[in-house]
PDB file of C-alpha atoms in Angstrom:
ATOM      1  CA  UNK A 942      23.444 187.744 170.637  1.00 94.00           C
ATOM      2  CA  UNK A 943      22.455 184.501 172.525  1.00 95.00           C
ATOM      3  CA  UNK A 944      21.667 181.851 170.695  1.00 96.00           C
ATOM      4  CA  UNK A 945      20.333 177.669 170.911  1.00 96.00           C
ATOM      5  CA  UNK A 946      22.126 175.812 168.975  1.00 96.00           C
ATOM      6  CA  UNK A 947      20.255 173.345 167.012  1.00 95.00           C
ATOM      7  CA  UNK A 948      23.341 170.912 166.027  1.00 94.00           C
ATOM      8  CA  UNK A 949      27.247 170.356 167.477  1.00 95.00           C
ATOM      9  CA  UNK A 950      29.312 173.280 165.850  1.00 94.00           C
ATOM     10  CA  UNK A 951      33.326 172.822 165.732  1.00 94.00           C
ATOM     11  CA  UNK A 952      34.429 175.547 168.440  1.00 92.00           C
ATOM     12  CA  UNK A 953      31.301 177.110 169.446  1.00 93.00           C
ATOM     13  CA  UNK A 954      29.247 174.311 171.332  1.00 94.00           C
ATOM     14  CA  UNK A 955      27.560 171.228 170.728  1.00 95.00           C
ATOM     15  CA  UNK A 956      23.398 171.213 170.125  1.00 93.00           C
ATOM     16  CA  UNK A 957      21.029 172.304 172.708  1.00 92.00           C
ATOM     17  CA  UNK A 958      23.797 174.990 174.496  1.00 94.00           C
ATOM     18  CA  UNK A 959      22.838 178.350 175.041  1.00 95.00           C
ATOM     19  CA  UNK A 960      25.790 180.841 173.190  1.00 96.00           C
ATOM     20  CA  UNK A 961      26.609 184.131 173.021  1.00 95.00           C
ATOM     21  CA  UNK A 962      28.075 184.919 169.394  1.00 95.00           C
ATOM     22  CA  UNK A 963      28.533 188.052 166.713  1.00 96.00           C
ATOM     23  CA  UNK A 964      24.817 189.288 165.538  1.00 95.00           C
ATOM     24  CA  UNK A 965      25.763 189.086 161.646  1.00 96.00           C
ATOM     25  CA  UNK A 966      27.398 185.743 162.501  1.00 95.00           C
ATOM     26  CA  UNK A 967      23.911 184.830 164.028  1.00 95.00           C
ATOM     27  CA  UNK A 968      21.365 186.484 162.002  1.00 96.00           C
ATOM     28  CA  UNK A 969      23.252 186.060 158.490  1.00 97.00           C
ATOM     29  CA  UNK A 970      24.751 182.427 159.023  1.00 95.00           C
ATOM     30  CA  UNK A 971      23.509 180.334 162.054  1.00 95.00           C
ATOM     31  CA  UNK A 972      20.011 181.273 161.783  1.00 95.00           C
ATOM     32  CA  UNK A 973      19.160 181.025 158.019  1.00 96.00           C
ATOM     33  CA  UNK A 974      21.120 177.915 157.754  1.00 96.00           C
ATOM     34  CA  UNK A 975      19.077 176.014 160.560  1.00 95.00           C
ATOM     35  CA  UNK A 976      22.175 175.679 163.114  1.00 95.00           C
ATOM     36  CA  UNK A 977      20.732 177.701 165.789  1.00 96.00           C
ATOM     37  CA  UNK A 978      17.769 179.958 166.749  1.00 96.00           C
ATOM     38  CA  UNK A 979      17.392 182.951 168.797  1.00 95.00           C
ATOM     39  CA  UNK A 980      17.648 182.345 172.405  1.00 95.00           C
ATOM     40  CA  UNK A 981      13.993 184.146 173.298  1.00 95.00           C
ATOM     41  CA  UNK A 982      12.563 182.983 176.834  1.00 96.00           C
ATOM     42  CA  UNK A 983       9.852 180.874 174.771  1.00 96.00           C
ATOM     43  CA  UNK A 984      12.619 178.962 173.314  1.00 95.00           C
ATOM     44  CA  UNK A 985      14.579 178.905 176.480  1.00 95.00           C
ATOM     45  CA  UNK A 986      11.315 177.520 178.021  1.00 96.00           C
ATOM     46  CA  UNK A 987      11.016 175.072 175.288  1.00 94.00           C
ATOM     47  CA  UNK A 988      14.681 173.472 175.445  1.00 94.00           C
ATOM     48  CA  UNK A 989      14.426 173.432 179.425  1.00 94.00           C
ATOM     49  CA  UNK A 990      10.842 171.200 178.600  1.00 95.00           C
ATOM     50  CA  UNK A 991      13.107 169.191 176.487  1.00 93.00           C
ATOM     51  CA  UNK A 992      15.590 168.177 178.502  1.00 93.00           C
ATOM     52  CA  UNK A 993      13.068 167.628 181.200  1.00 95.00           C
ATOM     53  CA  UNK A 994      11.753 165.009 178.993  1.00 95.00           C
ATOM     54  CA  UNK A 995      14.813 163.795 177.842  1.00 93.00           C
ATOM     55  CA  UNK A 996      15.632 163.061 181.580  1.00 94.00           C
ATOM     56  CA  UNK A 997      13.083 161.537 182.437  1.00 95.00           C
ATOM     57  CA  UNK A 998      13.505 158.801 179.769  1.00 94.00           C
ATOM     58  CA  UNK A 999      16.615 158.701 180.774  1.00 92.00           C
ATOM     59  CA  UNK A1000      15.023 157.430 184.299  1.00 93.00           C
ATOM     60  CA  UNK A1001      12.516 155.241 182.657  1.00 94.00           C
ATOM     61  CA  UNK A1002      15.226 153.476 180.715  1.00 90.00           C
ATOM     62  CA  UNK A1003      17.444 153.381 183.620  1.00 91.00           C
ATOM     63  CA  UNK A1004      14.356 152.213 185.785  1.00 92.00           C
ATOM     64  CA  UNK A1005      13.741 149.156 182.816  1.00 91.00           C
ATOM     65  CA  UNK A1006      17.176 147.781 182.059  1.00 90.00           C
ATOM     66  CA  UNK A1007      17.328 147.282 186.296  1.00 90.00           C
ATOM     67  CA  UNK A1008      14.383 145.547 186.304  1.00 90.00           C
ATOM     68  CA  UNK A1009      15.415 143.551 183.795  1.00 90.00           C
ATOM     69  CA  UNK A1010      18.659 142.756 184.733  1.00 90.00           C
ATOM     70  CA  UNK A1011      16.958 141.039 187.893  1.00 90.00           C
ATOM     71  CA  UNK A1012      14.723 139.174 186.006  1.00 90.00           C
ATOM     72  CA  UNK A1013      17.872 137.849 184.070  1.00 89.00           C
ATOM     73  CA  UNK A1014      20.106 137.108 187.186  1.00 87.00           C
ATOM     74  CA  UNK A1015      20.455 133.254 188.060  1.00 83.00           C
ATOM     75  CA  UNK A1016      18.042 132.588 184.968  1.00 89.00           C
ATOM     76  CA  UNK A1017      19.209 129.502 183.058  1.00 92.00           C
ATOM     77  CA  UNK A1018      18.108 127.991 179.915  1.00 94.00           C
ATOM     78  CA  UNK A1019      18.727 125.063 178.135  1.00 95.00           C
ATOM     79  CA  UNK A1020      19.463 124.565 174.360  1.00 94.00           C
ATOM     80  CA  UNK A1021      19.193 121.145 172.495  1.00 94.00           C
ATOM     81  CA  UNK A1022      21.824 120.178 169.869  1.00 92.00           C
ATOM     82  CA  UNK A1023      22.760 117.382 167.549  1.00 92.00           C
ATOM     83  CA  UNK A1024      26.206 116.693 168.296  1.00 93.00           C
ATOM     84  CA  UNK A1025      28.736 113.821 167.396  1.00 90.00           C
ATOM     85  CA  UNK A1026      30.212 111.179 169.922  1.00 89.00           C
ATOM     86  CA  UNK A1027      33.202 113.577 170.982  1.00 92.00           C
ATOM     87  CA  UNK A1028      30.570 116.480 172.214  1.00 90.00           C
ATOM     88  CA  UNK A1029      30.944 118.468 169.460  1.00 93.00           C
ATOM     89  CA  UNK A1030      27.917 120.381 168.211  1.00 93.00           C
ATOM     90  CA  UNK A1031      27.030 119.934 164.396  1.00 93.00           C
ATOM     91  CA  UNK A1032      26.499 123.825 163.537  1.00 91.00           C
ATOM     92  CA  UNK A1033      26.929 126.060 166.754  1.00 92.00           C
ATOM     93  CA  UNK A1034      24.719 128.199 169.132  1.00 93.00           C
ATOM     94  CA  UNK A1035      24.352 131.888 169.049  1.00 93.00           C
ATOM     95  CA  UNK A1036      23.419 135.046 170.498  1.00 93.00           C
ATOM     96  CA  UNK A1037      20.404 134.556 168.361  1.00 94.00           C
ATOM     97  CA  UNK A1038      19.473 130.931 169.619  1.00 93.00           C
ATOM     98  CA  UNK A1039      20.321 132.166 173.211  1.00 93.00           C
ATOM     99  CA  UNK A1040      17.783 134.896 173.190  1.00 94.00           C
ATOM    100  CA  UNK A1041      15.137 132.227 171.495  1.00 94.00           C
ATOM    101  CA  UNK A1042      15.433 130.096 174.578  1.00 94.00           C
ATOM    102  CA  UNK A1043      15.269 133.131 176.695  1.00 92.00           C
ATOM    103  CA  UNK A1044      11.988 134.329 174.993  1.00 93.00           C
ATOM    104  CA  UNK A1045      10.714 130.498 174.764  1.00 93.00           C
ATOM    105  CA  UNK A1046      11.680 129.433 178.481  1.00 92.00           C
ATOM    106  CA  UNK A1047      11.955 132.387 180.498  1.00 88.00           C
ATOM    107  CA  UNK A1048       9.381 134.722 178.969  1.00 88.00           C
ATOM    108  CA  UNK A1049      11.917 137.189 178.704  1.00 89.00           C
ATOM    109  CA  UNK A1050      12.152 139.247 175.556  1.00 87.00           C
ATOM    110  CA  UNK A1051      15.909 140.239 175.515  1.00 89.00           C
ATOM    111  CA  UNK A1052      17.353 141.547 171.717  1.00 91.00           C
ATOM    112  CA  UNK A1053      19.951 139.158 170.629  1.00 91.00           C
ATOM    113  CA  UNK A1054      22.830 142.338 170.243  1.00 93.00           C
ATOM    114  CA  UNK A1055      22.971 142.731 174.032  1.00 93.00           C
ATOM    115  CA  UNK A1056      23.759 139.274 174.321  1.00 93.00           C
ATOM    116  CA  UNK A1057      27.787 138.985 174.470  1.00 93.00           C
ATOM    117  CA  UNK A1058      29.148 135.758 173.282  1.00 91.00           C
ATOM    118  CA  UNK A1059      32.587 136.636 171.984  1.00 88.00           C
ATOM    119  CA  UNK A1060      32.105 133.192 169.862  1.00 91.00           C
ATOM    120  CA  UNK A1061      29.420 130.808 168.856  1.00 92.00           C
ATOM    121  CA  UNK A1062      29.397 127.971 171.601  1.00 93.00           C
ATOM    122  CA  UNK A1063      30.373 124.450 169.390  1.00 93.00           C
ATOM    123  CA  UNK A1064      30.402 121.817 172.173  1.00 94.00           C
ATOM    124  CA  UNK A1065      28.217 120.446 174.594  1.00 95.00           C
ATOM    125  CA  UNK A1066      28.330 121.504 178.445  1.00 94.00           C
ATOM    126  CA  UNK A1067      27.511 124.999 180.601  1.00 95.00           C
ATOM    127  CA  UNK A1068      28.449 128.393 179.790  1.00 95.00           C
ATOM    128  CA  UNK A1069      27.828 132.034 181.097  1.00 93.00           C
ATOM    129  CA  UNK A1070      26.879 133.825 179.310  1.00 93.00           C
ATOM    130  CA  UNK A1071      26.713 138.058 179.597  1.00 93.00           C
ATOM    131  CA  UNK A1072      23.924 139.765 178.799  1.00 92.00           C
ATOM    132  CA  UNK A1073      24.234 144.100 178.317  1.00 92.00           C
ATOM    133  CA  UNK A1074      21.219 145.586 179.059  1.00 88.00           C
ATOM    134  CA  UNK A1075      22.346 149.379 179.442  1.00 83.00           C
ATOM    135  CA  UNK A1076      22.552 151.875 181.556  1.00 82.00           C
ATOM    136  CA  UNK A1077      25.583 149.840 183.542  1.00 86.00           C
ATOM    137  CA  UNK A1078      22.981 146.427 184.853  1.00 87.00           C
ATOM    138  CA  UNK A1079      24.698 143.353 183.489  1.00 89.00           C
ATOM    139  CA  UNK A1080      23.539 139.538 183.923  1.00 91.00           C
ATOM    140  CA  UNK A1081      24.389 136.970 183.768  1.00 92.00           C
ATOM    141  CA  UNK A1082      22.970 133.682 182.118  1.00 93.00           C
ATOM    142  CA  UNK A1083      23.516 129.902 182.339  1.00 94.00           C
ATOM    143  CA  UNK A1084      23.098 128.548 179.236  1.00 94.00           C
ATOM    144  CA  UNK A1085      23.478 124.368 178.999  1.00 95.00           C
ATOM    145  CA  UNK A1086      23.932 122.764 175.588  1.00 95.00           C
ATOM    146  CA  UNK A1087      22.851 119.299 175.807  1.00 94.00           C
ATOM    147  CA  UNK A1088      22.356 116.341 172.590  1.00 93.00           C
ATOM    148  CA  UNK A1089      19.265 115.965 170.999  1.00 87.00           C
TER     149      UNK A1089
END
């Protein structure tokens, strides 16, 4: 019997794949349980639908993290501290204050995970900074730290 499996299963397939497996095994353990259901052409026409839509957000995301990866590239923002005579910043600057100044001086909305800053900038001066956005599109952003 050919069946759609509804969740990853250990040595038969992993959710969404068509199957061919044992009718007892189907109808008296996969089925009732909820890990499959009957491949009939409605639900064959239903998962192809599905994946149809599932590609096309796919696209849209793809299409969105592009766009705003070149909205990102050469974009530079500038962050004031309070910092002591030697350049050292009292506190530090994150991801968080980053994507602030992104939001605040480059109108662009960008969630402070993707930002990579493998640690808090604590001194005064320029940095790149990395910015994920998915879907392979990287930026990079200058980010200058300057006194109060």
């Amino acid at each position: 019997m050919k069946v759609i499996l509804t969740r990853d299963l250990p040595g038969k397939g992993v959710r969404d794949q068509v199957v061919t497996v044992a009718d007892g095994y189907a109808r008296n353990y996969l089925i009732p349980r909820g890990l499959a259901v009957e491949a009939t052409p409605a639900a064959l026409k239903r998962l192809a639908e599905e994946r149809g839509r599932q590609r096309d957000s796919l696209e849209r995301r793809a299409r969105d993290s592009a766009r705003m990866a070149a909205q990102l590239r050469g974009a530079s923002v500038t962050i004031a501290g309070r910092a002591g005579a030697d350049g050292r910043l009292f506190g530090s600057v994150t991801a968080m204050d980053v994507a602030a100044a992104l939001r605040e001086q480059a109108g662009l909305g960008v969630d402070r995970r993707r930002i990579e800053l493998p640690e808090p900038i604590k001194r005064l001066g320029r940095y790149s900074v990395l910015v994920k956005l998915g879907h392979d599109q990287t930026a990079v952003v200058e980010v200058t730290v300057v006194p109060e």
